[in-house]
mmCIF file of C-alpha atoms in Angstrom:
data_model
loop_
_atom_site.group_PDB
_atom_site.id
_atom_site.type_symbol
_atom_site.label_atom_id
_atom_site.label_comp_id
_atom_site.label_asym_id
_atom_site.label_seq_id
_atom_site.Cartn_x
_atom_site.Cartn_y
_atom_site.Cartn_z
ATOM 1 C CA MET M 116 10.083 -11.160 9.248
ATOM 2 C CA ALA M 117 10.071 -10.602 12.988
ATOM 3 C CA THR M 118 8.242 -13.037 15.184
ATOM 4 C CA ILE M 119 6.069 -12.451 18.204
ATOM 5 C CA ASN M 120 8.800 -13.703 20.558
ATOM 6 C CA SER M 121 11.541 -11.479 19.131
ATOM 7 C CA PHE M 122 10.315 -8.235 20.661
ATOM 8 C CA PRO M 123 11.773 -7.035 23.971
ATOM 9 C CA GLY M 124 9.442 -6.845 26.931
ATOM 10 C CA SER M 125 5.879 -8.111 27.178
ATOM 11 C CA PRO M 126 2.971 -7.098 24.916
ATOM 12 C CA PHE M 127 1.574 -5.085 27.832
ATOM 13 C CA GLN M 128 4.859 -3.235 28.308
ATOM 14 C CA ARG M 129 5.112 -2.419 24.615
ATOM 15 C CA ALA M 130 1.488 -1.259 24.408
ATOM 16 C CA LEU M 131 2.019 0.977 27.439
ATOM 17 C CA ALA M 132 5.269 2.317 25.984
ATOM 18 C CA ALA M 133 3.488 3.120 22.716
ATOM 19 C CA GLY M 134 0.763 5.020 24.555
ATOM 20 C CA ILE M 135 3.323 7.034 26.500
ATOM 21 C CA GLU M 136 5.396 7.906 23.440
ATOM 22 C CA ALA M 137 2.275 8.763 21.414
ATOM 23 C CA ASN M 138 1.128 11.000 24.278
ATOM 24 C CA VAL M 139 -2.244 9.262 24.454
ATOM 25 C CA PRO M 140 -3.596 9.158 28.040
ATOM 26 C CA THR M 141 -3.572 5.584 29.301
ATOM 27 C CA ALA M 142 -5.618 4.014 32.099
ATOM 28 C CA VAL M 143 -4.040 0.944 33.696
ATOM 29 C CA ILE M 144 -6.258 -1.223 35.871
ATOM 30 C CA GLY M 145 -4.957 -3.942 38.171
ATOM 31 C CA GLU M 146 -5.523 -5.554 41.534
ATOM 32 C CA PRO M 147 -4.160 -3.793 44.640
ATOM 33 C CA GLY M 148 -0.852 -4.862 46.135
ATOM 34 C CA GLN M 149 0.963 -5.561 42.859
ATOM 35 C CA GLY M 150 3.210 -2.506 42.915
ATOM 36 C CA LYS M 151 1.656 -0.538 40.073
ATOM 37 C CA THR M 152 2.595 2.869 41.444
ATOM 38 C CA ALA M 153 6.118 1.938 42.554
ATOM 39 C CA THR M 154 6.828 0.177 39.269
ATOM 40 C CA MET M 155 5.626 3.097 37.171
ATOM 41 C CA GLU M 156 7.549 5.667 39.220
ATOM 42 C CA SER M 157 10.742 3.602 38.978
ATOM 43 C CA ALA M 158 10.315 2.945 35.251
ATOM 44 C CA THR M 159 9.623 6.607 34.533
ATOM 45 C CA SER M 160 12.853 7.605 36.245
ATOM 46 C CA GLY M 161 14.740 4.950 34.286
ATOM 47 C CA TRP M 162 13.307 6.347 31.048
ATOM 48 C CA GLY M 163 14.745 9.759 31.865
ATOM 49 C CA ARG M 164 11.363 11.314 32.536
ATOM 50 C CA HIS M 165 10.372 13.364 35.539
ATOM 51 C CA CYS M 166 7.383 11.815 37.327
ATOM 52 C CA GLU M 167 4.734 13.615 39.345
ATOM 53 C CA THR M 168 2.191 11.448 41.170
ATOM 54 C CA VAL M 169 -1.174 13.025 41.941
ATOM 55 C CA ILE M 170 -3.658 10.984 43.987
ATOM 56 C CA GLY M 171 -7.195 11.661 42.884
ATOM 57 C CA SER M 172 -8.929 10.537 46.075
ATOM 58 C CA ASN M 173 -7.471 13.399 48.128
ATOM 59 C CA ARG M 174 -7.835 16.124 45.518
ATOM 60 C CA GLU M 175 -10.589 18.562 44.642
ATOM 61 C CA ALA M 176 -11.614 20.101 41.344
ATOM 62 C CA THR M 177 -9.730 23.303 42.174
ATOM 63 C CA ASP M 178 -6.524 21.241 42.359
ATOM 64 C CA PHE M 179 -6.774 20.876 38.580
ATOM 65 C CA LEU M 180 -8.239 24.283 37.832
ATOM 66 C CA GLY M 181 -6.329 26.527 40.209
ATOM 67 C CA VAL M 182 -7.610 29.521 42.110
ATOM 68 C CA MET M 183 -8.384 32.876 40.572
ATOM 69 C CA ILE M 184 -5.695 35.492 41.068
ATOM 70 C CA GLU M 185 -5.181 39.004 39.738
ATOM 71 C CA ASP M 186 -2.250 39.565 37.433
ATOM 72 C CA LYS M 187 -1.671 43.064 36.049
ATOM 73 C CA GLY M 188 -5.351 43.901 36.128
ATOM 74 C CA ALA M 189 -6.487 40.586 34.633
ATOM 75 C CA ILE M 190 -7.923 37.549 36.367
ATOM 76 C CA LYS M 191 -6.285 34.193 35.696
ATOM 77 C CA TYR M 192 -5.990 30.808 37.345
ATOM 78 C CA SER M 193 -2.903 30.043 39.373
ATOM 79 C CA SER M 194 -0.583 27.171 38.503
ATOM 80 C CA PHE M 195 0.813 24.436 40.745
ATOM 81 C CA GLN M 196 4.309 23.315 41.659
ATOM 82 C CA TRP M 197 3.817 19.848 40.167
ATOM 83 C CA VAL M 198 2.822 21.447 36.867
ATOM 84 C CA LYS M 199 5.935 23.629 36.891
ATOM 85 C CA ASN M 200 8.105 20.610 37.688
ATOM 86 C CA LEU M 201 6.717 18.679 34.728
ATOM 87 C CA ASN M 202 7.080 21.595 32.330
ATOM 88 C CA ASN M 203 10.620 22.364 33.490
ATOM 89 C CA ALA M 204 11.750 18.800 32.787
ATOM 90 C CA ALA M 205 12.919 17.656 29.359
ATOM 91 C CA LYS M 206 10.243 14.960 29.447
ATOM 92 C CA GLY M 207 7.654 14.163 32.066
ATOM 93 C CA LEU M 208 4.936 11.761 33.110
ATOM 94 C CA LEU M 209 1.872 12.711 35.136
ATOM 95 C CA LEU M 210 0.777 9.696 37.166
ATOM 96 C CA LEU M 211 -2.862 9.968 38.262
ATOM 97 C CA ASP M 212 -3.106 7.406 41.054
ATOM 98 C CA GLU M 213 -6.324 5.912 42.460
ATOM 99 C CA PHE M 214 -7.981 7.484 39.458
ATOM 100 C CA ASN M 215 -11.434 5.934 39.781
ATOM 101 C CA THR M 216 -11.758 6.895 43.439
ATOM 102 C CA SER M 217 -11.682 10.613 42.658
ATOM 103 C CA ALA M 218 -14.813 12.491 43.637
ATOM 104 C CA PRO M 219 -17.168 13.082 40.678
ATOM 105 C CA SER M 220 -16.532 16.826 40.883
ATOM 106 C CA THR M 221 -12.778 16.169 40.807
ATOM 107 C CA MET M 222 -13.197 13.878 37.808
ATOM 108 C CA LYS M 223 -14.899 16.737 35.965
ATOM 109 C CA GLY M 224 -11.951 18.957 36.787
ATOM 110 C CA MET M 225 -9.586 16.409 35.251
ATOM 111 C CA LEU M 226 -11.393 16.150 31.894
ATOM 112 C CA ARG M 227 -9.458 18.982 30.273
ATOM 113 C CA VAL M 228 -6.221 17.844 31.895
ATOM 114 C CA VAL M 229 -6.511 14.400 30.340
ATOM 115 C CA GLN M 230 -7.682 15.473 26.895
ATOM 116 C CA GLU M 231 -5.926 18.782 26.270
ATOM 117 C CA GLY M 232 -3.185 18.855 28.888
ATOM 118 C CA TYR M 233 -4.461 22.051 30.499
ATOM 119 C CA VAL M 234 -4.236 22.579 34.252
ATOM 120 C CA GLY M 235 -6.086 25.813 34.806
ATOM 121 C CA ASP M 236 -4.571 28.303 32.377
ATOM 122 C CA THR M 237 -1.285 26.406 32.128
ATOM 123 C CA LYS M 238 -0.660 24.006 29.258
ATOM 124 C CA LEU M 239 1.414 20.918 29.980
ATOM 125 C CA ASN M 240 4.220 20.512 27.484
ATOM 126 C CA ASP M 241 3.722 18.046 24.646
ATOM 127 C CA THR M 242 6.586 16.070 26.185
ATOM 128 C CA VAL M 243 4.426 15.285 29.232
ATOM 129 C CA SER M 244 2.489 12.014 29.024
ATOM 130 C CA ILE M 245 -0.368 10.920 31.278
ATOM 131 C CA VAL M 246 -0.934 7.515 32.876
ATOM 132 C CA ALA M 247 -3.807 6.800 35.274
ATOM 133 C CA LEU M 248 -3.638 3.873 37.702
ATOM 134 C CA MET M 249 -6.668 2.302 39.331
ATOM 135 C CA ASN M 250 -7.955 -0.824 41.013
ATOM 136 C CA PRO M 251 -11.083 -2.680 39.887
ATOM 137 C CA ILE M 252 -14.187 -1.200 41.477
ATOM 138 C CA GLU M 253 -14.731 -4.502 43.328
ATOM 139 C CA THR M 254 -11.477 -4.109 45.278
ATOM 140 C CA ALA M 255 -11.068 -0.322 45.405
ATOM 141 C CA VAL M 256 -12.379 2.015 48.092
ATOM 142 C CA ASP M 257 -15.477 3.922 46.944
ATOM 143 C CA ALA M 258 -14.546 3.451 43.296
ATOM 144 C CA TYR M 259 -16.911 3.743 40.346
ATOM 145 C CA ASP M 260 -16.929 3.169 36.599
ATOM 146 C CA LEU M 261 -15.347 6.000 34.665
ATOM 147 C CA PRO M 262 -17.773 8.474 33.052
ATOM 148 C CA ALA M 263 -18.079 7.895 29.306
ATOM 149 C CA PRO M 264 -16.453 11.229 28.301
ATOM 150 C CA MET M 265 -13.395 10.443 30.420
ATOM 151 C CA ALA M 266 -13.205 6.779 29.415
ATOM 152 C CA ASN M 267 -13.248 7.625 25.709
ATOM 153 C CA ARG M 268 -10.268 9.913 26.136
ATOM 154 C CA MET M 269 -8.035 7.052 27.257
ATOM 155 C CA MET M 270 -6.433 3.777 26.243
ATOM 156 C CA HIS M 271 -7.398 1.028 28.690
ATOM 157 C CA LEU M 272 -4.855 -1.655 29.599
ATOM 158 C CA LYS M 273 -4.938 -4.454 32.157
ATOM 159 C CA TRP M 274 -1.923 -4.497 34.453
ATOM 160 C CA VAL M 275 0.342 -7.515 33.955
ATOM 161 C CA PHE M 276 2.424 -8.367 37.019
ATOM 162 C CA ASP M 277 6.042 -9.265 36.171
ATOM 163 C CA THR M 278 6.513 -12.351 38.343
ATOM 164 C CA SER M 279 10.067 -13.185 37.261
ATOM 165 C CA ASN M 280 11.287 -9.631 37.817
ATOM 166 C CA TRP M 281 9.773 -9.590 41.293
ATOM 167 C CA LEU M 282 11.302 -12.945 42.291
ATOM 168 C CA GLU M 283 14.743 -11.944 41.034
ATOM 169 C CA ASN M 284 14.894 -8.508 42.654
ATOM 170 C CA VAL M 285 12.721 -8.428 45.765
ATOM 171 C CA GLY M 286 15.647 -9.587 47.915
ATOM 172 C CA THR M 287 17.753 -6.568 46.922
ATOM 173 C CA GLY M 288 14.929 -4.080 47.143
ATOM 174 C CA PHE M 289 14.892 -3.686 43.350
ATOM 175 C CA GLN M 290 18.046 -1.550 43.569
ATOM 176 C CA ASN M 291 19.658 -2.980 40.448
ATOM 177 C CA THR M 292 16.657 -3.110 38.139
ATOM 178 C CA LYS M 293 16.511 -1.035 34.982
ATOM 179 C CA PRO M 294 13.467 -0.690 32.739
ATOM 180 C CA LEU M 295 13.677 -1.481 29.064
ATOM 181 C CA PRO M 296 14.280 1.733 27.098
ATOM 182 C CA LEU M 297 11.137 2.884 25.340
ATOM 183 C CA SER M 298 12.966 3.098 22.020
ATOM 184 C CA GLU M 299 13.878 -0.604 22.110
ATOM 185 C CA MET M 300 10.232 -1.626 22.387
ATOM 186 C CA LEU M 301 8.851 0.591 19.630
ATOM 187 C CA ALA M 302 9.029 1.218 15.886
ATOM 188 C CA ALA M 303 12.188 2.848 14.605
ATOM 189 C CA ASP M 304 10.341 5.137 12.162
ATOM 190 C CA PRO M 305 6.923 6.148 13.554
ATOM 191 C CA LEU M 306 6.373 8.813 10.877
ATOM 192 C CA SER M 307 6.638 6.330 8.043
ATOM 193 C CA ARG M 308 4.681 3.764 10.041
ATOM 194 C CA LYS M 309 1.854 6.237 10.609
ATOM 195 C CA ALA M 310 1.150 6.476 6.887
ATOM 196 C CA ALA M 311 0.463 2.747 6.643
ATOM 197 C CA VAL M 312 -1.565 2.643 9.867
ATOM 198 C CA SER M 313 -3.678 5.656 8.922
ATOM 199 C CA ALA M 314 -4.412 4.180 5.504
ATOM 200 C CA ALA M 315 -5.465 0.851 6.998
ATOM 201 C CA VAL M 316 -7.716 2.375 9.657
ATOM 202 C CA THR M 317 -9.454 4.823 7.318
ATOM 203 C CA THR M 318 -10.012 2.155 4.670
ATOM 204 C CA PHE M 319 -11.483 -0.194 7.272
ATOM 205 C CA LEU M 320 -13.839 2.526 8.482
ATOM 206 C CA LYS M 321 -14.839 3.397 4.923
ATOM 207 C CA VAL M 322 -16.230 -0.107 4.441
ATOM 208 C CA ASN M 323 -17.300 -0.569 8.085
ATOM 209 C CA SER M 324 -18.718 2.837 8.935
ATOM 210 C CA LYS M 325 -20.829 1.400 11.763
ATOM 211 C CA PHE M 326 -17.657 1.282 13.865
ATOM 212 C CA LEU M 327 -16.897 4.991 13.456
ATOM 213 C CA THR M 328 -19.775 6.661 15.295
ATOM 214 C CA PRO M 329 -21.843 3.978 17.031
ATOM 215 C CA PRO M 330 -24.108 4.964 19.933
ATOM 216 C CA VAL M 331 -22.394 5.481 23.260
ATOM 217 C CA PRO M 332 -22.849 2.308 25.355
ATOM 218 C CA THR M 333 -25.744 2.551 27.773
ATOM 219 C CA ASP M 334 -24.223 -0.026 30.107
ATOM 220 C CA PRO M 335 -22.109 1.951 32.639
ATOM 221 C CA VAL M 336 -19.468 -0.781 32.700
ATOM 222 C CA LYS M 337 -19.024 -0.702 28.905
ATOM 223 C CA ALA M 338 -19.267 3.099 28.764
ATOM 224 C CA GLY M 339 -16.504 3.277 31.366
ATOM 225 C CA GLY M 340 -14.134 1.276 29.172
ATOM 226 C CA ALA M 341 -13.024 1.338 25.553
ATOM 227 C CA TRP M 342 -15.569 2.022 22.794
ATOM 228 C CA PRO M 343 -15.365 3.350 19.226
ATOM 229 C CA SER M 344 -15.543 7.026 18.345
ATOM 230 C CA PRO M 345 -13.671 9.318 15.941
ATOM 231 C CA ARG M 346 -11.506 10.383 18.878
ATOM 232 C CA SER M 347 -10.608 6.839 19.898
ATOM 233 C CA TRP M 348 -9.866 5.814 16.287
ATOM 234 C CA THR M 349 -7.556 8.832 16.006
ATOM 235 C CA ASN M 350 -5.776 7.565 19.098
ATOM 236 C CA VAL M 351 -5.572 4.108 17.506
ATOM 237 C CA ILE M 352 -3.648 5.612 14.594
ATOM 238 C CA ASN M 353 -1.322 7.566 16.870
ATOM 239 C CA VAL M 354 -0.503 4.670 19.194
ATOM 240 C CA LEU M 355 -0.278 1.902 16.575
ATOM 241 C CA SER M 356 2.166 4.084 14.655
ATOM 242 C CA ARG M 357 4.607 3.638 17.521
ATOM 243 C CA LEU M 358 4.593 -0.165 17.334
ATOM 244 C CA ASP M 359 6.568 -2.384 15.005
ATOM 245 C CA ARG M 360 4.371 -3.503 12.109
ATOM 246 C CA TYR M 361 4.798 -7.174 13.092
ATOM 247 C CA ASP M 362 4.073 -6.733 16.806
ATOM 248 C CA GLU M 363 0.596 -8.222 16.535
ATOM 249 C CA GLU M 364 0.044 -9.015 20.222
ATOM 250 C CA SER M 365 0.742 -5.474 21.368
ATOM 251 C CA ALA M 366 -1.252 -4.071 18.459
ATOM 252 C CA PHE M 367 -4.350 -5.983 19.524
ATOM 253 C CA LEU M 368 -3.988 -4.724 23.113
ATOM 254 C CA VAL M 369 -3.784 -1.163 21.797
ATOM 255 C CA VAL M 370 -6.814 -1.347 19.509
ATOM 256 C CA GLU M 371 -8.847 -3.299 22.062
ATOM 257 C CA GLY M 372 -7.876 -0.765 24.712
ATOM 258 C CA LEU M 373 -9.091 2.141 22.594
ATOM 259 C CA VAL M 374 -12.178 0.956 20.689
ATOM 260 C CA GLY M 375 -13.164 -2.221 22.534
ATOM 261 C CA GLU M 376 -12.830 -5.931 21.881
ATOM 262 C CA GLY M 377 -15.601 -6.169 19.268
ATOM 263 C CA ALA M 378 -14.308 -3.414 17.003
ATOM 264 C CA ALA M 379 -10.706 -4.572 17.485
ATOM 265 C CA THR M 380 -11.553 -8.139 16.489
ATOM 266 C CA GLU M 381 -13.372 -6.988 13.354
ATOM 267 C CA TYR M 382 -10.533 -4.638 12.425
ATOM 268 C CA PHE M 383 -7.844 -7.311 12.599
ATOM 269 C CA LYS M 384 -10.011 -9.848 10.766
ATOM 270 C CA TRP M 385 -10.485 -7.324 7.981
ATOM 271 C CA LEU M 386 -6.789 -6.351 8.009
ATOM 272 C CA ALA M 387 -5.662 -9.957 7.594
ATOM 273 C CA ALA M 388 -8.028 -10.482 4.665
ATOM 274 C CA ALA M 389 -7.228 -7.127 3.024
ATOM 275 C CA ASP M 390 -3.473 -7.786 2.823
ATOM 276 C CA LEU M 391 -2.672 -4.105 2.258
ATOM 277 C CA HIS M 392 0.499 -2.742 0.696
ATOM 278 C CA ASP M 393 3.011 -0.849 2.823
ATOM 279 C CA PRO M 394 3.294 2.624 1.229
ATOM 280 C CA ALA M 395 6.996 2.842 2.110
ATOM 281 C CA GLU M 396 7.779 -0.404 0.282
ATOM 282 C CA VAL M 397 5.877 0.710 -2.807
ATOM 283 C CA ILE M 398 7.552 4.109 -2.871
ATOM 284 C CA ASP M 399 11.083 2.724 -2.590
ATOM 285 C CA GLY M 400 10.377 0.057 -5.211
ATOM 286 C CA THR M 401 10.626 -2.949 -2.895
ATOM 287 C CA VAL M 402 7.089 -3.951 -3.847
ATOM 288 C CA LEU M 403 5.648 -3.549 -7.343
ATOM 289 C CA VAL M 404 1.938 -2.906 -7.770
ATOM 290 C CA ASP M 405 -0.270 -4.028 -10.636
ATOM 291 C CA TRP M 406 -2.137 -0.734 -10.706
ATOM 292 C CA LYS M 407 -4.629 -1.677 -13.415
ATOM 293 C CA ASN M 408 -5.716 -5.004 -11.933
ATOM 294 C CA GLU M 409 -5.348 -4.408 -8.211
ATOM 295 C CA ARG M 410 -8.363 -4.439 -5.879
ATOM 296 C CA ALA M 411 -9.938 -1.029 -5.402
ATOM 297 C CA ASP M 412 -9.729 -1.084 -1.609
ATOM 298 C CA ARG M 413 -6.008 -1.941 -1.682
ATOM 299 C CA LEU M 414 -5.323 0.954 -4.043
ATOM 300 C CA PHE M 415 -7.414 3.321 -1.956
ATOM 301 C CA ALA M 416 -5.456 2.389 1.171
ATOM 302 C CA LEU M 417 -2.144 2.659 -0.664
ATOM 303 C CA VAL M 418 -2.746 6.125 -2.095
ATOM 304 C CA GLN M 419 -4.195 7.249 1.223
ATOM 305 C CA GLY M 420 -0.992 6.071 2.859
ATOM 306 C CA VAL M 421 1.200 7.898 0.379
ATOM 307 C CA THR M 422 -0.691 11.171 0.737
ATOM 308 C CA THR M 423 -0.469 11.028 4.543
ATOM 309 C CA ARG M 424 3.283 10.429 4.569
ATOM 310 C CA PRO M 425 5.357 13.522 5.344
ATOM 311 C CA ARG M 426 6.397 15.072 2.042
ATOM 312 C CA SER M 427 10.044 14.764 3.043
ATOM 313 C CA LEU M 428 9.581 10.981 3.123
ATOM 314 C CA THR M 429 7.719 10.745 -0.172
ATOM 315 C CA GLY M 430 9.311 13.292 -2.483
ATOM 316 C CA PRO M 431 8.214 14.353 -5.955
ATOM 317 C CA CYS M 432 9.704 11.312 -7.713
ATOM 318 C CA TRP M 433 6.714 9.175 -6.775
ATOM 319 C CA TRP M 434 4.415 11.568 -8.600
ATOM 320 C CA THR M 435 6.554 11.938 -11.727
ATOM 321 C CA GLY M 436 6.144 8.408 -12.911
ATOM 322 C CA ARG M 437 8.948 6.231 -11.508
ATOM 323 C CA THR M 438 6.416 4.015 -9.790
ATOM 324 C CA ASN M 439 3.472 5.235 -11.864
ATOM 325 C CA GLY M 440 1.496 5.642 -8.656
ATOM 326 C CA PRO M 441 -1.113 8.270 -9.541
ATOM 327 C CA THR M 442 -2.475 6.176 -12.390
ATOM 328 C CA ALA M 443 -4.359 4.317 -9.689
ATOM 329 C CA CYS M 444 -6.982 6.974 -10.237
ATOM 330 C CA SER M 445 -7.382 6.467 -13.958
ATOM 331 C CA PRO M 446 -10.583 5.206 -15.572
ATOM 332 C CA SER M 447 -8.610 2.383 -17.171
ATOM 333 C CA SER M 448 -7.944 0.966 -13.728
ATOM 334 C CA ARG M 449 -10.447 -0.961 -11.650
ATOM 335 C CA VAL M 450 -10.872 1.742 -9.046
ATOM 336 C CA SER M 451 -14.536 2.599 -8.795
ATOM 337 C CA ARG M 452 -15.813 6.162 -8.572
ATOM 338 C CA ARG M 453 -16.555 5.547 -4.893
ATOM 339 C CA TRP M 454 -12.865 4.936 -4.175
ATOM 340 C CA ALA M 455 -10.991 6.970 -6.780
ATOM 341 C CA PHE M 456 -12.582 10.382 -6.540
ATOM 342 C CA PRO M 457 -11.895 11.021 -2.822
ATOM 343 C CA VAL M 458 -8.340 9.785 -3.279
ATOM 344 C CA ALA M 459 -7.703 12.012 -6.289
ATOM 345 C CA VAL M 460 -9.003 15.045 -4.449
ATOM 346 C CA SER M 461 -6.746 14.150 -1.538
ATOM 347 C CA CYS M 462 -3.768 13.694 -3.853
ATOM 348 C CA GLY M 463 -4.320 17.009 -5.530
ATOM 349 C CA ALA M 464 -4.878 18.933 -2.330
ATOM 350 C CA ARG M 465 -1.646 17.649 -0.834
ATOM 351 C CA LEU M 466 0.658 18.255 -3.806
ATOM 352 C CA PRO M 467 3.020 21.120 -2.945
ATOM 353 C CA SER M 468 2.727 23.925 -5.478
ATOM 354 C CA SER M 469 6.524 24.238 -5.395
ATOM 355 C CA TRP M 470 6.936 20.862 -7.084
ATOM 356 C CA PRO M 471 7.359 21.286 -10.849
ATOM 357 C CA SER M 472 5.942 17.814 -11.295
ATOM 358 C CA ALA M 473 2.631 18.664 -9.668
ATOM 359 C CA PRO M 474 0.789 19.519 -12.918
ATOM 360 C CA ARG M 475 2.126 16.391 -14.555
ATOM 361 C CA ALA M 476 1.038 14.268 -11.622
ATOM 362 C CA ALA M 477 -2.380 15.859 -11.636
ATOM 363 C CA SER M 478 -2.765 15.288 -15.344
ATOM 364 C CA ARG M 479 -2.491 11.559 -14.803
ATOM 365 C CA MET M 480 -5.481 11.444 -12.499
ATOM 366 C CA TRP M 481 -8.091 10.805 -15.163
ATOM 367 C CA LEU M 482 -11.383 10.391 -13.429
ATOM 368 C CA SER M 483 -15.042 11.169 -13.673
ATOM 369 C CA PRO M 484 -16.213 12.942 -10.520
ATOM 370 C CA PRO M 485 -19.765 12.491 -9.268
ATOM 371 C CA ARG M 486 -20.943 15.637 -11.071
ATOM 372 C CA ARG M 487 -20.343 17.071 -14.532
ATOM 373 C CA SER M 488 -16.872 18.523 -14.896
ATOM 374 C CA SER M 489 -14.877 20.485 -17.412
ATOM 375 C CA ARG M 490 -11.834 19.084 -19.164
ATOM 376 C CA THR M 491 -8.529 20.869 -18.895
ATOM 377 C CA THR M 492 -5.299 20.171 -20.673
ATOM 378 C CA CYS M 493 -2.015 20.377 -18.800
ATOM 379 C CA PRO M 494 0.562 22.569 -20.539
ATOM 380 C CA THR M 495 3.327 20.175 -19.545
ATOM 381 C CA THR M 496 1.813 16.958 -20.910
ATOM 382 C CA SER M 497 -0.493 15.736 -23.601
ATOM 383 C CA GLY M 498 -2.897 14.319 -21.048
ATOM 384 C CA ALA M 499 -5.982 15.866 -19.565
ATOM 385 C CA CYS M 500 -7.204 16.295 -16.056
ATOM 386 C CA HIS M 501 -10.760 16.664 -14.901
ATOM 387 C CA SER M 502 -11.987 18.968 -12.217
ATOM 388 C CA ALA M 503 -15.409 19.636 -10.764
ATOM 389 C CA SER M 504 -14.677 23.344 -11.069
ATOM 390 C CA PRO M 505 -13.180 25.458 -13.878
ATOM 391 C CA THR M 506 -9.947 25.668 -11.876
ATOM 392 C CA PRO M 507 -8.536 22.219 -11.017
ATOM 393 C CA SER M 508 -8.196 21.633 -7.292
ATOM 394 C CA TRP M 509 -4.619 20.426 -7.736
ATOM 395 C CA ASN M 510 -3.464 23.792 -9.038
ATOM 396 C CA CYS M 511 -2.962 22.599 -12.594
ATOM 397 C CA SER M 512 -2.614 25.818 -14.583
ATOM 398 C CA ALA M 513 -4.440 24.575 -17.649
ATOM 399 C CA THR M 514 -6.913 26.206 -19.957
ATOM 400 C CA PRO M 515 -10.449 24.739 -19.844
ATOM 401 C CA SER M 516 -11.790 23.459 -23.114
ATOM 402 C CA THR M 517 -15.177 22.159 -24.145
ATOM 403 C CA ARG M 518 -15.684 18.457 -23.533
#
């Protein structure tokens, strides 16, 4: 197992790298004079990304919307050179400097840029990431707390000054410094990792629903930072998926930076106690599961993780019985109706109709849904599957019979 000290770079650097690679807008706050802008511009170049720095304090809303022009009898918004430069590059990074000193009207103009990547009528490529730099309001010029809608769109990180790097390279003007490659700081297989992360987050929120849609903070300081919402939890899944599963320090910075310290603390306390299975290890047979005696929440998270994995990574063999996975939904197991029924529906909905094993897999999901159902018998097995409608939702071509 990897240890905390075995990862390259600092937890801050890895959390920032994960946000950039996940294409989740990231706000970095740090005291003035510590080289935030120069460091980010240099690192971006070293990562092979084109960087465009836009300073919010000297921009207006139209600088993010464009001006109306006529084009072949239709009115559209013009684009900008910095947008074209980013889109013409293989990969890019939009650096929004002095972010919290932007005029309120300018901040409104940047809402769609930050969330959807639209500048006027032009869409930034998916290969363009966004990082905003700002000083604390106490030391910035005419700064203010971010509006709640903008703050909730972003991951919030505190800048960590690299003292040793500065001492070693200031004498040479930082000419020989190279940033750590993003790939070295992040998970090797983010697609597989995302299945486990998504399962953990959704299971946590199923038993702690108060953290999914709590009221927006009324305190402007808290509203201008990280707080829980469906959007920020989605970003948690996307960014955490980029980190190594054992990189706990960076993981906490990510979750704290997206949903706040309180929700992050509760999530990691629950995660440690839950001791969830890794779907990839169960699928490849590294870990064996006692399906009939396992805790319901662990099974829910596991099957959720399997159903969210790309089909190319899961394959039909998992459903045909090698690991006997779908029996997690059987009445003989300890999975309660509260846990099993949503999972079974999810399993069935995600089974590709092209898989010959789909009816067999569906037939193994013996469960009693919350309302009266009809029994159907699969033509390929001697088992039976239940559906809340005459036609099973998992496309099992069986003939209904009287229960």
